[in-house]
Every structure is written in structure tokens, then in C-alpha cells.
Short mmCIF file of C-alpha atoms and ligand atoms in Angstrom, two decimals:
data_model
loop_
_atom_site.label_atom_id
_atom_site.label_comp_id
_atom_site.label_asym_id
_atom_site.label_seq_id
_atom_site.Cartn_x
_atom_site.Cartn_y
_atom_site.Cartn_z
CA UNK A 1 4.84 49.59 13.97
CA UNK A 2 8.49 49.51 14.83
CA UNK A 3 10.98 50.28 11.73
CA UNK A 4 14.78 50.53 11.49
CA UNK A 5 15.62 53.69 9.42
CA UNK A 6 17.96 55.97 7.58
CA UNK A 7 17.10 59.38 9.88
CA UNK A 8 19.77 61.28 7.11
CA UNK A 9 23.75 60.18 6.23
CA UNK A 10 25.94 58.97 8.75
CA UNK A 11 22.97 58.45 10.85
CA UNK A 12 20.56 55.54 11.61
CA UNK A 13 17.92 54.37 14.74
CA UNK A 14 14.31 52.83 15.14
CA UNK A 15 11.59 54.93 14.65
CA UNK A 16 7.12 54.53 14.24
CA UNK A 17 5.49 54.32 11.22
CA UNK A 18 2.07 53.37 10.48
CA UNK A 19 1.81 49.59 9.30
CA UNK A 20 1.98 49.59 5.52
CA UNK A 21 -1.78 49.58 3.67
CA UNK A 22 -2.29 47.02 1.01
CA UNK A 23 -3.56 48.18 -2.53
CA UNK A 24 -4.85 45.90 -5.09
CA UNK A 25 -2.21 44.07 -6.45
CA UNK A 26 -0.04 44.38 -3.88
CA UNK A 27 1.29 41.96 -0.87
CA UNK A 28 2.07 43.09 2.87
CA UNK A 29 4.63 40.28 4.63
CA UNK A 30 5.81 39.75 8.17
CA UNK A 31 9.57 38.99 7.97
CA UNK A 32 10.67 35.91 9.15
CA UNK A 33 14.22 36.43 7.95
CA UNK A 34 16.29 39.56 7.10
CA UNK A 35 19.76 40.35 6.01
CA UNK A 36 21.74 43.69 5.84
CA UNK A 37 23.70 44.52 2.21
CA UNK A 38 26.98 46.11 2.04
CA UNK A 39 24.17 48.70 -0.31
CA UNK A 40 22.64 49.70 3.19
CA UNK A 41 26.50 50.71 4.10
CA UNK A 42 27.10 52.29 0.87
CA UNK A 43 23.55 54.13 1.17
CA UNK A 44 23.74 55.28 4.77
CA UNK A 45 27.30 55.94 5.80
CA UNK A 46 28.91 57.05 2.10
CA UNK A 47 25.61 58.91 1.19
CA UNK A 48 25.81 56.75 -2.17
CA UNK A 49 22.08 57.72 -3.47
CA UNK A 50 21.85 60.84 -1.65
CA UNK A 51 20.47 61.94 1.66
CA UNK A 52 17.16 60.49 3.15
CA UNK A 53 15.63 61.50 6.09
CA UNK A 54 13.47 58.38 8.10
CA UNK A 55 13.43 55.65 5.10
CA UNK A 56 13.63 52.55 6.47
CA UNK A 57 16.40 50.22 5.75
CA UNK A 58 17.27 46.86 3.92
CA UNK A 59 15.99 45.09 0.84
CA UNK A 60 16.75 41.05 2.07
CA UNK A 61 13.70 39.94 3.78
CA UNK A 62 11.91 36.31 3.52
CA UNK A 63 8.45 36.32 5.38
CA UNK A 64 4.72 35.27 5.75
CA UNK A 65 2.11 37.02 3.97
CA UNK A 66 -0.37 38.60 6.04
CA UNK A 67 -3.18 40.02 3.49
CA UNK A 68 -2.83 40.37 -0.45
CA UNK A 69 -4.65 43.08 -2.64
CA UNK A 70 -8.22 41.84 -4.42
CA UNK A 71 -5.98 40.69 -7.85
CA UNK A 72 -3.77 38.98 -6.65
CA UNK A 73 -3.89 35.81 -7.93
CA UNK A 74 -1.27 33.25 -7.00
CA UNK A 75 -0.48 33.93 -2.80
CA UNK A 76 -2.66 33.89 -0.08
CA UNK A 77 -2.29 34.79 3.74
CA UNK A 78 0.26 32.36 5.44
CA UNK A 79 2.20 31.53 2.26
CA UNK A 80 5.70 31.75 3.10
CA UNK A 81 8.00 34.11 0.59
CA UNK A 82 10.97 35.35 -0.81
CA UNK A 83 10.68 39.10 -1.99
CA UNK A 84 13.56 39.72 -4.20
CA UNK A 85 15.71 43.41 -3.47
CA UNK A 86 14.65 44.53 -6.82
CA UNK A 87 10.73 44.45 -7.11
CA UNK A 88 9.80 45.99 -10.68
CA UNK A 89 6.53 47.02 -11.91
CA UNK A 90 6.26 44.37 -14.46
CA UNK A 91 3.87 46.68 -16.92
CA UNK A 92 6.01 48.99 -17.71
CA UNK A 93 7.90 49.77 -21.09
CA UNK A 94 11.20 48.75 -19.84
CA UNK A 95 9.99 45.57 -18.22
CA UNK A 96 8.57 44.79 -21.89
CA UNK A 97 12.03 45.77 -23.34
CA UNK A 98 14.01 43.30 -21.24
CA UNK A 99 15.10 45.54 -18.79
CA UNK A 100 12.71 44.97 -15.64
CA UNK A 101 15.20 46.41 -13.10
CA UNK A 102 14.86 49.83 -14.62
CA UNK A 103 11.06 49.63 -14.77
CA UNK A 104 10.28 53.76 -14.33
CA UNK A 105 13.55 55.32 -15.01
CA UNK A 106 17.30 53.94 -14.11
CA UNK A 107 17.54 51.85 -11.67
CA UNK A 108 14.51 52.71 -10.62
CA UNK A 109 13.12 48.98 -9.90
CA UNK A 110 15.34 49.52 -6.82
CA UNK A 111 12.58 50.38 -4.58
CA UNK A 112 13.01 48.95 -0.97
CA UNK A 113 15.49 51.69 0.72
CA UNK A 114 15.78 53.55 -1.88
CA UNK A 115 12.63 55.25 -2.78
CA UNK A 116 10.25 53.43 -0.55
CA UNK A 117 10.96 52.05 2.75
CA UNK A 118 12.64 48.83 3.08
CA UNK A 119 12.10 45.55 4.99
CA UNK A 120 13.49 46.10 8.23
CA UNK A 121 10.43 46.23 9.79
CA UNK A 122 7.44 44.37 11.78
CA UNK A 123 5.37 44.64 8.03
CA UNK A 124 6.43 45.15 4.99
CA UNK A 125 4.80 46.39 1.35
CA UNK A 126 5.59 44.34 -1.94
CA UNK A 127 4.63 45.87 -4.87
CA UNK A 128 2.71 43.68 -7.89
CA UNK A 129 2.76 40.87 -5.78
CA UNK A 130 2.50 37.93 -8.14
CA UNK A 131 5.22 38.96 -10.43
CA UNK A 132 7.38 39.96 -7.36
CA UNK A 133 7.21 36.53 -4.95
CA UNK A 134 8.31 33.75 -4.90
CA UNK A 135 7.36 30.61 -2.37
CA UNK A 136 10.29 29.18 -0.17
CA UNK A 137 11.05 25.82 -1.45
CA UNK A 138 9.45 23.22 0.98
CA UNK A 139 12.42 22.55 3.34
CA UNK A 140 14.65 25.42 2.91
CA UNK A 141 16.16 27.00 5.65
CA UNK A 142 14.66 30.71 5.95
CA UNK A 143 18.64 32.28 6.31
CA UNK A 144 19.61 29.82 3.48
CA UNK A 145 16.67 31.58 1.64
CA UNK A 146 17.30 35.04 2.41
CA UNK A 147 19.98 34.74 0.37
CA UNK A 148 17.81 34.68 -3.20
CA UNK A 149 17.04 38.14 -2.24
CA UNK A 150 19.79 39.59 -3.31
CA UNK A 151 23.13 37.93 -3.10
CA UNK A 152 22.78 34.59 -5.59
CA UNK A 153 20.87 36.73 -8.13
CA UNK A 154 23.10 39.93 -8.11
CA UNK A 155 26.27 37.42 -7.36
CA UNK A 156 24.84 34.78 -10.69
CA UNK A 157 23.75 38.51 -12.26
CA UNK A 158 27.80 39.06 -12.75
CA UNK A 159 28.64 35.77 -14.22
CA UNK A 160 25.57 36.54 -17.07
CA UNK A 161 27.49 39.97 -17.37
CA UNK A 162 30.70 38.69 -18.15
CA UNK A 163 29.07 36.03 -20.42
CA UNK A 164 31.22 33.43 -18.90
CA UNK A 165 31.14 30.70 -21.26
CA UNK A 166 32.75 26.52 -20.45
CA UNK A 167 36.18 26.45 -20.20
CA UNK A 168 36.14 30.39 -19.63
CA UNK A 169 39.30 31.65 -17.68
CA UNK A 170 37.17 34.13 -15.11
CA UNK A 171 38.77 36.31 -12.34
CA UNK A 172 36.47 37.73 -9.86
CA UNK A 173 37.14 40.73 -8.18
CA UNK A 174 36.27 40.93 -5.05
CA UNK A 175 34.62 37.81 -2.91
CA UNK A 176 32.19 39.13 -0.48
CA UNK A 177 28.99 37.58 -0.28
CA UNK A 178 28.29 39.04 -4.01
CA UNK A 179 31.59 37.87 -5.39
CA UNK A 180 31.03 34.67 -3.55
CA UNK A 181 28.01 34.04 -5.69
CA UNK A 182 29.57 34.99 -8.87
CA UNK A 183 31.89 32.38 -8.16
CA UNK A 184 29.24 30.14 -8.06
CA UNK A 185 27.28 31.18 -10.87
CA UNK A 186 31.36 31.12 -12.82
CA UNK A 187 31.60 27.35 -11.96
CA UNK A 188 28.23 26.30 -12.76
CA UNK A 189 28.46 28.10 -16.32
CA UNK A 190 31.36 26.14 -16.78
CA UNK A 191 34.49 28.27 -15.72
CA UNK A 192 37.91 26.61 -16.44
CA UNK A 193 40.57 28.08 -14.09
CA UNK A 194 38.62 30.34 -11.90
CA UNK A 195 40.80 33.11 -9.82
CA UNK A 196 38.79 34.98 -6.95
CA UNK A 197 40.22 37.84 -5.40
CA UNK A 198 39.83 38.78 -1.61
CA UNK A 199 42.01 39.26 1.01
CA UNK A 200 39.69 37.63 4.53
CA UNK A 201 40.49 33.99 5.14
CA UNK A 202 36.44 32.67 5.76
CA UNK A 203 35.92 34.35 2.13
CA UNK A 204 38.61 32.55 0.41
CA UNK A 205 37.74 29.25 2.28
CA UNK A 206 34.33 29.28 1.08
CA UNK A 207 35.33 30.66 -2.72
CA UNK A 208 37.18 27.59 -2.66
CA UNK A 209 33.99 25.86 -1.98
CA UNK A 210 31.87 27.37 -4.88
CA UNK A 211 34.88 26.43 -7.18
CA UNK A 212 37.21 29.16 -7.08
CA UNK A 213 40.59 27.32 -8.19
CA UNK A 214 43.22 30.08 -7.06
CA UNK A 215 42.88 32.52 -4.06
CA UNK A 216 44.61 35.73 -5.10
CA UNK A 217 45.24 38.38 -2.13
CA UNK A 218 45.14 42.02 -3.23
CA UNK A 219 47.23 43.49 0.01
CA UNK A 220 50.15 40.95 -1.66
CA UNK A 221 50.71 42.80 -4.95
CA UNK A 222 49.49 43.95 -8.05
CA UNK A 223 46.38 41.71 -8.75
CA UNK A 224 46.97 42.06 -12.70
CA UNK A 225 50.52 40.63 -12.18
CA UNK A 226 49.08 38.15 -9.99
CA UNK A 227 47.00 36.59 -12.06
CA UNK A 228 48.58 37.23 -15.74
CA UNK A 229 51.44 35.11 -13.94
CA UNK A 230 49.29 32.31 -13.28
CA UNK A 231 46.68 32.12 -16.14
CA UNK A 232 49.98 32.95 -18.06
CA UNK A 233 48.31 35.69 -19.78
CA UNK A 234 45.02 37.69 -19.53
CA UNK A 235 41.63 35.78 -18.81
CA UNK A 236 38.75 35.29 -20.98
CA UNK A 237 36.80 37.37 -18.45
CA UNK A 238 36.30 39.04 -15.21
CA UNK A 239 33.57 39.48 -13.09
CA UNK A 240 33.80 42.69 -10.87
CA UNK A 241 32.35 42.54 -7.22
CA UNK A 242 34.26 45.05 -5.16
CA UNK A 243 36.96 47.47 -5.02
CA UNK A 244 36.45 50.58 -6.53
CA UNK A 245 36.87 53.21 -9.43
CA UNK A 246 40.48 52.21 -9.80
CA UNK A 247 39.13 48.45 -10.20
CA UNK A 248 37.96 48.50 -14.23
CA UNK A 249 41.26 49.20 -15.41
CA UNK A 250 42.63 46.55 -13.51
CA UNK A 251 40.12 44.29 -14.97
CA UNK A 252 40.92 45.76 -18.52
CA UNK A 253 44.26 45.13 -18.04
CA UNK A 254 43.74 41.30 -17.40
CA UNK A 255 41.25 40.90 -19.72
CA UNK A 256 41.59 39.00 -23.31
CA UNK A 257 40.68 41.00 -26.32
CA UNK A 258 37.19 39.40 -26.99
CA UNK A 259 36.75 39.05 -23.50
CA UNK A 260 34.09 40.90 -21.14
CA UNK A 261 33.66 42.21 -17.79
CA UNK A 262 30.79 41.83 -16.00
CA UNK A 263 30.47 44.60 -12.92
CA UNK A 264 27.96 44.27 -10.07
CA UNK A 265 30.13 46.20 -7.98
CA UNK A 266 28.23 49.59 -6.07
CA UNK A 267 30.34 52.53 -6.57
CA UNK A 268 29.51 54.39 -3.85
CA UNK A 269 32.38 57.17 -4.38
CA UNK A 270 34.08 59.29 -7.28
CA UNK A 271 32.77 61.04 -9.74
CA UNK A 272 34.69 58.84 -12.25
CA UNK A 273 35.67 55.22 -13.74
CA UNK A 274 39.13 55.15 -14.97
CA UNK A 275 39.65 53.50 -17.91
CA UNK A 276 43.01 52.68 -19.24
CA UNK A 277 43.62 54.05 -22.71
CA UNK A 278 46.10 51.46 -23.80
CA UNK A 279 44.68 48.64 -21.43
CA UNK A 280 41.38 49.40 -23.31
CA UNK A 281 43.48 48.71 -26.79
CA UNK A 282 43.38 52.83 -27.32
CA UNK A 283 39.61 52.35 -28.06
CA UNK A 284 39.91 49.18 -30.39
CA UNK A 285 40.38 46.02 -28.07
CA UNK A 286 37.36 44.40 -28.46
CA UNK A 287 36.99 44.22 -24.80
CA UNK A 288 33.48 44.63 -23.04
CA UNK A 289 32.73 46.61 -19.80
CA UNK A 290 28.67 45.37 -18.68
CA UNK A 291 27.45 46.55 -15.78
CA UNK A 292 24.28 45.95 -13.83
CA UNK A 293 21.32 46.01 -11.67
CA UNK A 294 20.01 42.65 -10.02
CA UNK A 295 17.15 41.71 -11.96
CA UNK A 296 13.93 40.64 -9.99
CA UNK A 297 10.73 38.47 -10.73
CA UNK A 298 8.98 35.56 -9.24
CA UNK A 299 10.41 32.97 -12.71
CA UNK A 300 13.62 34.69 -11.53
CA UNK A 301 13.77 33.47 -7.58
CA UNK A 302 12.49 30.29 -9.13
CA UNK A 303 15.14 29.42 -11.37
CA UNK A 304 17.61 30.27 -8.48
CA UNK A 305 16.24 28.47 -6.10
CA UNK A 306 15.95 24.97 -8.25
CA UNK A 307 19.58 25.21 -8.56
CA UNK A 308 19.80 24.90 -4.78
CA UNK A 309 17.29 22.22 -4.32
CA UNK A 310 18.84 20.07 -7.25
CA UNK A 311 22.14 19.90 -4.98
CA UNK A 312 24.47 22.09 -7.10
CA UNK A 313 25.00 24.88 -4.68
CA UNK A 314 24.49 25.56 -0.72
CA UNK A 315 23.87 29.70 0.12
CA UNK A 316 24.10 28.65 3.63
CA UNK A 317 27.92 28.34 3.21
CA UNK A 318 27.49 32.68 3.31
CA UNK A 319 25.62 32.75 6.45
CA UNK A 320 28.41 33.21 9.10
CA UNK A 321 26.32 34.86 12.05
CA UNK A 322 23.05 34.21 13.05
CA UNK A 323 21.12 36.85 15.55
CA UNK A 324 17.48 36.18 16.75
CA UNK A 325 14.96 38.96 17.28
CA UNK A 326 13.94 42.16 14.62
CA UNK A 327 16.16 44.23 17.45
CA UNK A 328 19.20 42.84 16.16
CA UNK A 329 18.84 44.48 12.84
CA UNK A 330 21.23 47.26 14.15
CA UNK A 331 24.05 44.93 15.62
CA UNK A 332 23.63 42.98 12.15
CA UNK A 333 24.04 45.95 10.23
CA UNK A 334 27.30 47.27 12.13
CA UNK A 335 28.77 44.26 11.66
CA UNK A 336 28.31 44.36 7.90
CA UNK A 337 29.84 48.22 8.26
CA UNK A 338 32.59 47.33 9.98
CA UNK A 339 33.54 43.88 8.16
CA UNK A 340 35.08 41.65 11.00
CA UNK A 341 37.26 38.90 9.82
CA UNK A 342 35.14 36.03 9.89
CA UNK A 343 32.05 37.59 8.30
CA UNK A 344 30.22 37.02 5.14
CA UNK A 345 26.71 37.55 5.56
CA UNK A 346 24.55 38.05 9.26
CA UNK A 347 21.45 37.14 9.21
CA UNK A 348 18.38 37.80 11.47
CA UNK A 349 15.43 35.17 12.99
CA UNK A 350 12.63 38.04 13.13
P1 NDP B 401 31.92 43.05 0.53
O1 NDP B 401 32.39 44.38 1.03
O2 NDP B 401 31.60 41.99 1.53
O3 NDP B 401 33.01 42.44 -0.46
C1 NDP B 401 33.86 43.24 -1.22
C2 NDP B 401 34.99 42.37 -1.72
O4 NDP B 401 35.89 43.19 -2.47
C3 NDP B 401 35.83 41.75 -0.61
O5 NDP B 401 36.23 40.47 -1.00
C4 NDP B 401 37.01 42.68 -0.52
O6 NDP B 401 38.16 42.04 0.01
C5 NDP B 401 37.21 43.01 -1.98
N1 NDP B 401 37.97 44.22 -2.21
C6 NDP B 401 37.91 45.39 -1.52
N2 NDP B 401 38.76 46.29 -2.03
C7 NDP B 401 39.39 45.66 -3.06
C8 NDP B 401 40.41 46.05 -3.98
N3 NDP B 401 40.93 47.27 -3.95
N4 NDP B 401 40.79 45.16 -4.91
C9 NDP B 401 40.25 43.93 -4.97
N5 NDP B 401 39.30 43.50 -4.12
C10 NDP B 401 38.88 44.36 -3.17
O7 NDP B 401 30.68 43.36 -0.40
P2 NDP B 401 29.45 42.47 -0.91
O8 NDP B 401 29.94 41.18 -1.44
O9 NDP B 401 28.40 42.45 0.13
O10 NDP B 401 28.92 43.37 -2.11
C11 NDP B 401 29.75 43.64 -3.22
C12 NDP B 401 29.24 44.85 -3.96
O11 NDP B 401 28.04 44.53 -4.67
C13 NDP B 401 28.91 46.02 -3.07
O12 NDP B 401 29.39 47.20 -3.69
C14 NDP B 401 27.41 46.00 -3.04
O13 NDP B 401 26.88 47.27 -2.73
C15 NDP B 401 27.13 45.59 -4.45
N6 NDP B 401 25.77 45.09 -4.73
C16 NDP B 401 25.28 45.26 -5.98
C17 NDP B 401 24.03 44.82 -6.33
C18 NDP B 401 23.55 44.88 -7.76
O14 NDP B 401 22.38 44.59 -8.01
N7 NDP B 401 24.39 45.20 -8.73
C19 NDP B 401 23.16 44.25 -5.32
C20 NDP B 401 23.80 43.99 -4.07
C21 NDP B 401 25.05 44.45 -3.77
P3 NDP B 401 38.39 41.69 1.58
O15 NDP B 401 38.52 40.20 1.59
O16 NDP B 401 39.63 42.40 1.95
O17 NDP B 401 37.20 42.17 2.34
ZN1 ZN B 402 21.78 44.65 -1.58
#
């Protein structure tokens, strides 16, 4: 079968591989809808996780199941799915502890492009099947869908992080498709004044439209000034979902004593995270930094996707560009490299 892969960094192209075999709790799926991740960029082009050599690409992939292992219980052939980007293996220790996403080591529920090959591809392989699929909602558009792969659970992942609470003052960093969703997943956990920060015009439109209450452009100035203007002081919490090493202490500096940060943000460069002595109350402010992995599971995608169908929030606001065909993985992907204007999120009609 055809697959689009990582051949090493910097470096990317179709290639063969032999269809994907299906052991006995496991699921293989024909994508019907796909989606490239700013983490492909990070992974490819800044050598984030290390160098790979022909791993196929991508983690966002909604499809039909062709053939299930002999215990699987709850899918059949022709059920329609969403596969989550994080697909733990739901007996291990860590899944038992709470943390599923590190089932096997750190981060190591992070399979697809990572460790095993990803979903841009005629087949795909999904790993304990029943605890890592979910059915599309009847009705759902398949790009509107796509979506619960990665962005609305890592995006609502960041507002859990930063234990946004009602009436919360929340800043979030960054409003790509991730932040965009942690905007969302701000305003339905009851945000007060919500700031989003992000300099493209389509972004800030549609922050607006997941409840963001003031657009703050980082090229303008100091964001911390920015906002402590505003809010009239620091916020109650901030949600990180881009920039970069330099970004915590910006968010430290903004942030309430009592307050938290919640980072979802990929740090695909430095060795370090700069952390502000004083801004961090020399050690003593009471102020905390969470960081973390999407986590994954069927009850997961669920829960995500009943907030859709119950009319409280529309992903298909983030899909901006629509290609048709598996062979416009590539184009997809170079767009989400090189970040045109109007973008938030391509998606692709296998
Ligand atoms: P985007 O690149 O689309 O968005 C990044 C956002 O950050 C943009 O709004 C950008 O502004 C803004 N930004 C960039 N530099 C700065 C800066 N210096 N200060 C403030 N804001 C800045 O990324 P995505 O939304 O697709 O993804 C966000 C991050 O989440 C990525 O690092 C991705 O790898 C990661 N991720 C993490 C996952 C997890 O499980 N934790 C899963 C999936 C993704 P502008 O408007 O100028 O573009
Ligand atoms: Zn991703």
C-alpha cells in the first residue's frame, strides 16, 4: 500500500509498505478523513523526537473499519470511527494510575508517528481497539470529526490543565487550532474575561467565536503588559498553546498567585524552560506550571463529541481548507509548515 512518510529530518515523500496485519485485539481502518498537526512539523522539519527514517506520518485520521482482531468486542467491519492521536494500551500500570497517555514509559501512548507509523495511509493499525475508538456521531461531518482526534481533546486538555474554574480570568497563549480549542473548552468551563493571543486575522475571528472576549496581538507589544492593562492585573490562569521556551515566564508573569498554567504547547527547540525567579515569587508564589499529553480513550472521544452534538460548540469553524484525494496529504501538510494567513486546520476527503 501507498504511505506518506518521514524518510529522516528535513525530509518527507510516499513510499510502499505492506498493508498493516491485524492481531487480536486490534482494529485496521481505511481513512476517510485525515488532518496534518503542527506535531508532524515539529517532528519532521525541527527533528523534535529525533530522526526517523520511513515512519509514516500523521496521527488525525477518521475512517471505516475493514477487519477487527478475534476480541474485539464492540466494532465490526464498516463501522465508521474516530481513532484518537494518542491510542494507549489501556492494561498497563500507568493507564491504572490515571495516566493513560504515558501507558509504557513517557509519553509513550504517543504511538502513531512516533514509534509506529501513522495514519497517512491507504490502511491503518489501531491498537486495543475497543478502548481506542470511538463511532462518528450519526450526522457528523467526517472533517468536523477529524477534529476529536486531536485538536478539541489536546485544545479542552489545556483548559483541565489550567483548572479553569467559572468566572476564571484565562489568557491563552497562542490560538492555532489547539489554542482555538482551549478557548472553547475556557468558555464552556465558565471563563469570565477570556484574552486569546495570536497575531492571524481568521484565528482571532474564530477565537471570538468560541468566546474569546479580547484579541491580544503579540507582534504589538509585550503580551504581559497587554493584558495586565486590561484584566487590570494578572489573570486567574493561562492556558499555553504556542510560542516557545521564552513563553512560561510570560505566563508566570501574568499569572495570579493561586493561579495555574496549563501548557499543551510542543517544544520542539531548546534545551531549556525559562522560568522567572521573581515572576515565579522567588520559589514561593503559589503559582502552578501543568503540562501535558492529550489523553485518549473511546469514553474520552465520547464525552467530546456529545458536547458538539448538544449544540455548544462547532469544530468545523477550524476547518479552513478542504483537499480531496489521500495524494493531497503532502500539499496539506506544507500548508500547515508554512502557515498561510487564512489557515487553521486542512483537511483531507481520502
Ligand atoms: P499553530 O502553530 O497553528 O498555533 C500556534 C499559535 O501560537 C498561533 O496562534 C501563533 O500566532 C501563536 N504564537 C506563535 N509564537 C508566539 C509567541 N511568541 N507568543 C505568543 N503566541 C505565539 O499550532 P497548533 O494550534 O496547531 O498547535 C499548538 C501546539 O500544540 C503545537 O506546538 C503542537 O505541536 C502542540 N500539540 C500538542 C499536543 C498535546 O497533546 N499536548 C497535541 C497536538 C498538538 P500566529 O497567529 O502569529 O500564528
Ligand atoms: Zn497532533
Amino acid at each position: 500500500m501507498k504511505a506518506f512518510a518521514m524518510l529522516k529530518i528535513g525530509s518527507v515523500g510516499w513510499i510502499e509498505k505492506p498493508k498493516p496485519t491485524c492481531g487480536p485485539l486490534d482494529a485496521i481502518i481505511k481513512p476517510i478523513a485525515l488532518a496534518p498537526c503542527t506535531s508532524d512539523v515539529h517532528t519532521v522539519w525541527a527533528g523534535a523526537i529525533g530522526d526517523r527514517h520511513n515512519l509514516t506520518l500523521g496521527h488525525e485520521a477518521v475512517g471505516e473499519v475493514v477487519e477487527v482482531g478475534s476480541m474485539v468486542k464492540d466494532f465490526k467491519p464498516g463501522d465508521r470511527v474516530i481513532v484518537p492521536a494518542i491510542t494507549p494500551d489501556w492494561n498497563s500500570l500507568e493507564a491504572q494510575g490515571g495516566y493513560s497517555m504515558h501507558s509504557g514509559g513517557m509519553l509513550a501512548g504517543w504511538k502513531y508517528s512516533n514509534t509506529s507509523d501513522g495514519v497517512f495511509a491507504e490502511y491503518f493499525h489501531v491498537n486495543d481497539a475497543d478502548g481506542n475508538m470511538a463511532l462518528i456521531p450519526e450526522g457528523m461531518d467526517p472533517a468536523a470529526a477529524v477534529m476529536f482526534c486531536d485538536m478539541v481533546p489536546t485544545g479542552f486538555h489545556g483548559a483541565e490543565l489550567a483548572e479553569v474554574e467559572y468566572g476564571d480570568s484565562v489568557a491563552v497563549i497562542g490560538i492555532g487550532p489547539v489554542g482555538l480549542m482551549s478557548v472553547a473548552g475556557a468558555a464552556l468551563r465558565g471563563a469570565g474575561r477570556l484574552f486569546a493571543v495570536g497575531s492571524r486575522p481568521k484565528c482571532a475571528e474564530v477565537a471570538r467565536t468560541y468566546g474569546a472576549t479580547d484579541i491580544i496581538n503579540y507582534r504589538n507589544g509585550d503580551i504581559v503588559e497587554q493584558i495586565m492593562d486590561l484584566n487590570r492585573g494578572p489573570v486567574d490562569k493561562v492556558i499555553i498553546a504556542g510560542g516557545d521556551v521564552d513563553t512560561f515566564d510570560q505566563a508566570l508573569a501574568m499569572l495570579k498567585p493561586g493561579g495555574a498554567i496549563g501548557n499543551v504547547n510542543y517544544l520542539g527547540e531548546g534545551d531549556y524552560i525559562k522560568l522567572g525567579r521573581l515572576n515565579w515569587g522567588v520559589g514561593m508564589g503559589h503559582k502552578r506550571i501543568n503540562g501535558g499529553l492529550m489523553p485518549g480513550g473511546r469514553l474520552r472521544v465520547q464525552k467530546l463529541t456529545a458536547v458538539m452534538m448538544a449544540g455548544r460548540m462547532d469544530t468545523g469553524h477550524l476547518v479552513t481548507h478542504r483537499f480531496n484525494g489521500l495524494d493531497s496529504v503532502e500539499t496539506a501538510l506544507m500548508m500547515m509548515k508554512d502557515k498561510p494567513k487564512d489557515l487553521i486546520k486542512p483537511v483531507i476527503i481520502a
